[in-house]
């Protein structure tokens, strides 16, 4: 996975940090996005100790303008485009599909609201190849 730049959202749950550290252990640089900066920064620190570039960003994934602005910041600070996206934000572990809560109108889960905009984060790099 060397030379990959992997963006992982949702570091606060049970999957985000282990995903990030396994990916860093394989030599990929990591970009961490979550609304909780302490979780992000601690995981980024572990990644840097493993010898990869690792940056954490506190971001509200329901704000589309913020997604695009932070993407530009990532390109500037990390030196290239995201090559892989793990959209782990607001994933509810342990529920079957039919057990998933019904969301009131206007309160859709972050995972669904952010998806089209997160896809844009990595797609420009894929178009070049």
Coordinates of C-alpha atoms in Angstrom, one line a residue:
X1 CA 0.0 0.0 0.0
X2 CA 3.0 2.3 -0.2
X3 CA 2.4 5.6 -2.1
X4 CA -1.4 5.3 -1.3
X5 CA -3.1 8.2 0.5
X6 CA -6.1 6.7 2.4
X7 CA -8.8 8.9 3.9
X8 CA -10.7 7.3 6.8
X9 CA -13.8 9.0 8.3
X10 CA -15.2 8.2 11.7
X11 CA -12.3 7.5 14.1
X12 CA -14.4 7.5 17.3
X13 CA -16.1 4.1 16.9
X14 CA -14.6 0.6 17.2
X15 CA -13.4 0.3 13.6
X16 CA -11.8 3.6 12.6
X17 CA -8.6 3.6 14.6
X18 CA -7.8 -0.1 13.9
X19 CA -8.4 0.5 10.2
X20 CA -6.1 3.5 10.2
X21 CA -3.3 1.7 12.1
X22 CA -3.5 -1.4 9.9
X23 CA -3.3 0.7 6.8
X24 CA -0.4 2.7 8.2
X25 CA 1.4 -0.5 9.2
X26 CA 1.2 -1.4 5.5
X27 CA 3.0 1.8 4.5
X28 CA 0.1 4.0 3.3
X29 CA -0.2 7.6 4.4
X30 CA -3.4 8.3 6.3
X31 CA -5.8 11.2 6.5
X32 CA -8.3 11.1 9.4
X33 CA -11.6 12.9 9.4
X34 CA -13.9 13.0 12.4
X35 CA -15.8 15.5 14.5
X36 CA -13.8 14.5 17.6
X37 CA -10.3 16.0 17.3
X38 CA -8.8 14.1 20.2
X39 CA -9.5 10.7 18.7
X40 CA -8.2 11.8 15.3
X41 CA -5.0 13.4 16.6
X42 CA -4.1 10.4 18.8
X43 CA -4.5 8.0 15.9
X44 CA -2.5 10.3 13.6
X45 CA 0.3 10.4 16.2
X46 CA 0.5 6.6 16.2
X47 CA 0.6 6.6 12.4
X48 CA 3.5 9.1 12.4
X49 CA 5.3 6.9 14.9
X50 CA 5.0 4.1 12.4
X51 CA 6.8 6.2 9.8
X52 CA 4.0 7.4 7.5
X53 CA 2.5 10.8 6.9
X54 CA -0.6 11.1 9.0
X55 CA -2.8 14.1 9.5
X56 CA -6.0 14.6 11.4
X57 CA -8.8 17.0 10.6
X58 CA -11.8 17.9 12.7
X59 CA -14.7 18.1 10.2
X60 CA -18.5 18.2 10.1
X61 CA -19.3 15.8 7.3
X62 CA -22.8 17.2 6.9
X63 CA -21.3 20.5 5.7
X64 CA -20.5 20.0 2.0
X65 CA -18.5 23.2 1.7
X66 CA -16.3 22.1 4.6
X67 CA -15.7 18.7 2.8
X68 CA -14.4 20.5 -0.3
X69 CA -12.3 23.0 1.7
X70 CA -10.7 20.3 3.8
X71 CA -10.0 18.2 0.6
X72 CA -8.1 21.2 -0.7
X73 CA -6.2 21.5 2.6
X74 CA -5.4 17.7 2.5
X75 CA -3.9 18.1 -1.1
X76 CA -1.8 21.0 0.0
X77 CA -0.5 19.5 3.3
X78 CA -0.2 15.8 2.1
X79 CA 1.1 16.6 -1.4
X80 CA -1.3 14.5 -3.4
X81 CA -4.9 13.4 -3.9
X82 CA -6.7 10.7 -1.8
X83 CA -6.4 7.4 -3.6
X84 CA -8.6 5.3 -1.2
X85 CA -11.7 6.2 0.9
X86 CA -13.0 4.3 3.9
X87 CA -16.2 6.0 4.8
X88 CA -16.7 4.8 8.4
X89 CA -18.5 7.9 9.7
X90 CA -21.7 7.2 11.6
X91 CA -21.7 3.4 10.9
X92 CA -23.8 1.7 13.6
X93 CA -22.2 -1.7 14.4
X94 CA -24.2 -4.7 15.6
X95 CA -27.5 -3.9 13.9
X96 CA -29.2 -5.9 11.2
X97 CA -30.6 -3.9 8.2
X98 CA -34.2 -4.1 9.4
X99 CA -33.2 -3.1 13.0
X100 CA -31.6 0.2 11.8
X101 CA -33.4 3.2 13.3
X102 CA -35.8 5.2 11.2
X103 CA -34.4 8.7 10.8
X104 CA -36.9 11.7 11.0
X105 CA -37.0 13.9 7.8
X106 CA -34.1 16.3 7.8
X107 CA -32.0 14.1 10.2
X108 CA -30.6 11.6 7.8
X109 CA -27.4 9.9 9.1
X110 CA -24.1 11.5 8.3
X111 CA -23.0 8.4 6.3
X112 CA -25.8 9.0 3.8
X113 CA -25.6 12.8 3.7
X114 CA -21.9 12.9 3.1
X115 CA -21.5 10.0 0.6
X116 CA -21.8 11.9 -2.7
X117 CA -19.5 14.6 -1.5
X118 CA -16.9 12.2 -0.1
X119 CA -16.9 10.4 -3.4
X120 CA -15.7 13.6 -5.1
X121 CA -12.7 13.7 -2.7
X122 CA -11.1 10.7 -4.5
X123 CA -12.7 10.7 -7.9
X124 CA -10.5 13.4 -9.5
X125 CA -7.4 11.3 -9.0
X126 CA -9.1 8.2 -10.4
X127 CA -10.1 10.2 -13.6
X128 CA -6.4 10.8 -14.3
X129 CA -5.5 7.2 -14.4

